[in-house]
Amino acid sequence: MCGIVGYVGQREAADVLLDGLSRLEYRGYDSAGIAVFENEIIKVAKSKGRLADLQAKMQKEGKPSGHAGIGHTRWATHGEPSDRNSHPHGGGNVTLVHNGIIENYKKLKEFLLSKGRKFESDTDTEVIAQLLDYYYEEHHGNPVEAIVKTLKELEGSYALGIVFADFPDRVFAMRKESPLIVGIGENECFIASDMTAILKYTKNYYLLEPGEIAVLSRQGAKVYNLHYQKIEKELKTADWDVSAAEKGGYEHYMLKEIHEQPESIKKTITPRIENGLPNLEECGITPEKLLEFNKIHIVACGTAMHAGMVGKYVIEKLAKISVNVDIASEFRYREPLVGEGDLVIVISQSGETADSLAALRLSKELGAKTLAIVNAKGSSIAREADMLIYTHAGPEIAVASTKAYMVQIAVMYLFAFELALANKKIDETECRRLTALLQGTPDKISEILEHKEMTQLIASELITADSLLYIGRGLDYALSMEGSLKLKEISYIHSESYAAGELKHGTISLITENMPVIAVATQQNLFDKTISNIKEVKARGARVVLVSRESYQPEKDVADFKFGLPDYEDLLMPMLAVVPLQLIAYYTAVLKGTDVDKPRNLAKSVTVE
Ligand code: AGP
C-alpha cells in the first residue's frame, strides 16, 4: 500500500526518487509524485496514473532539479485517484508523503478547519501535513518537536517522508505501523518503504522501529524516539544484490520469479536440513517444543492462506494433528477459540499485511505461541512472532505471488516432517526419505519449466472465456485455490476453485461450453474419482484442461488439453503442479494484454484492513 522514497546527497534527487519509485510501484500505482528542493524552494510534480504518466508530465513541464526530496507511489485509500489527491501534500512549511491510513482524520480535519486551515485534497494525508505545520508554528520552527507532537495525535498506521521548507538540506521520516528503512550511503542518505528501492546505491540501512523519527542529511542520519531522545541504531546490511530486484532479461517480474523457484526452494530448505533431517532449531523450534502444542491454527491472507491449506493437508496426514486454516480478516473478528497450548502459524510474504499482523497480536494476547513464516526480513510480523522461519525467496516484485508461495509450502513440508517425527507418527527413515524428496523438488520444477509450451497453448484457449472453474480433491483442491486466484488476479477472468466432489451440489449448473474447467489430478488414490467428476462436466459441454501426471493416461476425450507432470511422491505433487497453474495464469494475462506485474486495483503489500 503506497511506496515512499526520500533522498539527500550529491546526486540529482529527482532521478534517485524516480528510480526508487519504479521499484516500489508494485506497492501501489494509482498516482505518483515527487517533491524536490530546487534552489532551496520545494518544487512538487505529481500526476494521476502510473509513474510513466508522471515522467511524461515532467518531460513537458520540467523536472525539479536539486539534491534533496521525497517521492511517493499511491494505492488510493482516502480520495479517488486524481492529480489533486496524489502525494506529496503540503501545508505551509511542510510537504510530505504518507503510506498508511489515519483513522481519526475527520476529527483532526474539523479541528484544523476551525483554526482557519484550508484543504486542497480529500486525503487523510493532507490532514497530517496541515497538523504538522500547525505544530511547527506552535513549536517555533523545531521540526522534530512538531513531528513528536503531531504523531501523538494520529491514530492509524503510517510511515511518513517529510520535508520542511526551512530545512532544504534535510529529509525527515517516521514510522508507526507501516514499514520504513533509512539507507546510509557515502555522503548521502535515503528512506524507502523497502530495500529494493535503494539497493542500487547502498546495502547499509537502519530499520526504523514504530515511533522512531529520522533526520537525514548528507552527513548521515540521526534517529530519535518519541521523547526526543537520540537513539543508537544498529547498521544492517542487506544480503540481496541489485539483480535480485531487476527483471534480468525476462519480460515480466512474474515470469522471472516463476523461474527462480528452484533456487528459492534450495536457499530456504538447505540451511534447515542437517544429516538428512529437518532442523528448525535456529528458528526457535525444537522437537520438544513441538510436543507442547495441542492445536495448530494457520492464519494468513490470499496466496499465503493457500499455502496454509497445503500445510493443513500435509500436517494432518503426517503428524495426525488437527489444523484450522483461517483467513486473517475473519479470524481477528470472530472471537477465535485460541489459547494457551495452541500454536498459531502466521504466513506472510511481506510480513506487513495488516490483518495477518492483527491476527498474530490477537493470538499472543489469547495466550497462544506464534510462529511466523515470512519472506521480508525485519518486517513487523517477523519481529513480533515468538518463533520465526524466514523464507529465502529474495524480493518478490510481481503483485501475483509465485516464488513466495512455493517457499511457504516448502517450509510447511519441513515443519510437518519435523512435527511428525517428534510425535512419532513417522520414523527417522521415513523422515529422511521425505526430506530427500523435498530436496529433489527443485530439479523436478526445473524440468517442468523446460517444457512449458503446453501452458501457452492452454492460455490461448482460455482467453475467450468469461469464467472458469478449477477443481481438485485433497491436496489438488488446496492447490486449485491458488491456481484460480492466480488466474483471476492477473487476467481478470472470473474463476472459482471447487472441491471436485462438491460440484454436483449446486455449482455444476453453471457448466456450459463457455465455462472451461481446469482439473488438477495428481493424487493417485483420488485420480479415478476426479476423472469421474471431469466426465460429469465434460458431458455438460465444458472444455477441460487436465493437470496430472504424464504417466496417467485417462480414456480418450476425457480432457481437451493435458499438462503432464513428472511422477513424484503424491504428498509433494503440489510443488510441481502449481508451476503449470502459474504459467497458465501468466500466459493468459499476457495474451489478454493486462498489466501482468501490476494488475488493476491491487497492491503488493496490504497494510490496511
Ligand atoms: C497473491 O498473488 C496476492 N498478491 C495476495 O493474495 C497476497 O498473497 C496476500 O495479500 C498476502 O500477502 P502477504 O503474503 O504479504 O501477507
XYZ file of N, CA and C and ligand atoms in Angstrom, residues 300-306 347-353 356 381 396 398-402 404 408 482 485-486 489 602-606, ligand 1:
115
model
N -3.610 -16.463 7.606
C -2.917 -15.713 6.551
C -3.958 -15.143 5.589
N -3.484 -14.457 4.560
C -4.384 -13.878 3.552
C -3.956 -14.343 2.158
N -4.918 -14.438 1.278
C -4.642 -14.665 -0.150
C -3.791 -15.891 -0.401
N -2.767 -15.702 -1.191
C -1.880 -16.800 -1.557
C -1.243 -17.453 -0.334
N -0.881 -16.629 0.639
C -0.243 -17.181 1.838
C -1.217 -18.113 2.566
N -2.502 -17.762 2.518
C -3.509 -18.625 3.138
C -3.599 -19.950 2.354
N -3.467 -19.854 1.048
C -3.500 -21.088 0.239
C -2.305 -21.993 0.567
N 1.442 -16.864 8.126
C 2.274 -16.917 6.912
C 2.111 -15.604 6.158
N 3.221 -15.018 5.746
C 3.132 -13.752 5.012
C 4.418 -13.497 4.240
N 4.273 -13.140 2.974
C 5.440 -12.755 2.186
C 5.997 -11.452 2.713
N 5.133 -10.443 2.793
C 5.596 -9.088 3.149
C 5.882 -8.937 4.636
N 5.188 -9.734 5.444
C 5.322 -9.580 6.898
C 4.657 -8.315 7.406
N 3.895 -7.642 6.546
C 3.271 -6.375 6.947
C 1.768 -6.390 6.731
N 1.193 -7.474 6.244
C -0.238 -7.495 5.958
C -1.022 -7.182 7.235
N -3.091 -9.972 8.953
C -2.257 -11.065 9.473
C -1.520 -10.608 10.725
N 5.625 -8.644 11.274
C 5.213 -9.998 11.690
C 6.440 -10.800 12.114
N 10.225 -10.316 -3.914
C 9.175 -10.691 -4.870
C 8.501 -9.385 -5.292
N 6.551 -8.888 -8.455
C 5.239 -9.022 -9.102
C 4.168 -9.084 -8.020
N 3.060 -8.412 -8.274
C 1.976 -8.431 -7.283
C 1.469 -9.861 -7.091
N 1.370 -10.608 -8.176
C 0.931 -12.005 -8.065
C 2.068 -12.838 -7.486
N 1.803 -13.423 -6.362
C 2.844 -14.164 -5.658
C 3.068 -15.538 -6.291
N 4.314 -15.889 -6.524
C 4.622 -17.223 -7.076
C 5.719 -17.888 -6.243
N 7.134 -16.858 -3.601
C 6.903 -16.785 -2.144
C 6.002 -17.935 -1.713
N 6.844 -20.958 0.857
C 5.963 -21.110 2.030
C 5.547 -22.573 2.150
N -5.183 -21.837 -5.301
C -4.112 -20.924 -5.695
C -4.122 -20.707 -7.217
N -6.896 -18.213 -7.982
C -6.575 -16.826 -7.593
C -5.566 -16.222 -8.568
N -4.560 -17.033 -8.924
C -3.525 -16.512 -9.824
C -4.145 -16.051 -11.129
N -6.536 -12.832 -10.658
C -5.943 -11.550 -10.280
C -5.148 -10.903 -11.406
N -4.910 -3.568 -7.378
C -4.194 -4.340 -6.349
C -2.929 -3.629 -5.884
N -2.406 -4.089 -4.783
C -1.095 -3.632 -4.312
C -0.418 -4.839 -3.691
N 0.893 -4.816 -3.696
C 1.627 -5.987 -3.237
C 1.483 -6.195 -1.731
N 1.582 -5.101 -1.025
C 1.631 -5.261 0.420
C 0.410 -4.548 1.010
N -0.480 -5.320 1.633
C -1.784 -4.768 2.024
C -1.734 -4.359 3.500
C -1.326 -13.158 -4.272
O -0.903 -13.244 -5.556
C -1.613 -11.814 -3.751
N -0.698 -10.845 -4.095
C -2.139 -11.764 -2.330
O -3.173 -12.684 -2.216
C -1.136 -11.972 -1.164
O -0.720 -13.295 -1.108
C -1.815 -11.546 0.136
O -2.141 -10.185 0.052
C -0.980 -11.803 1.351
O 0.200 -11.058 1.349
P 1.387 -11.388 2.311
O 1.882 -12.742 1.954
O 2.403 -10.325 2.041
O 0.858 -11.346 3.702
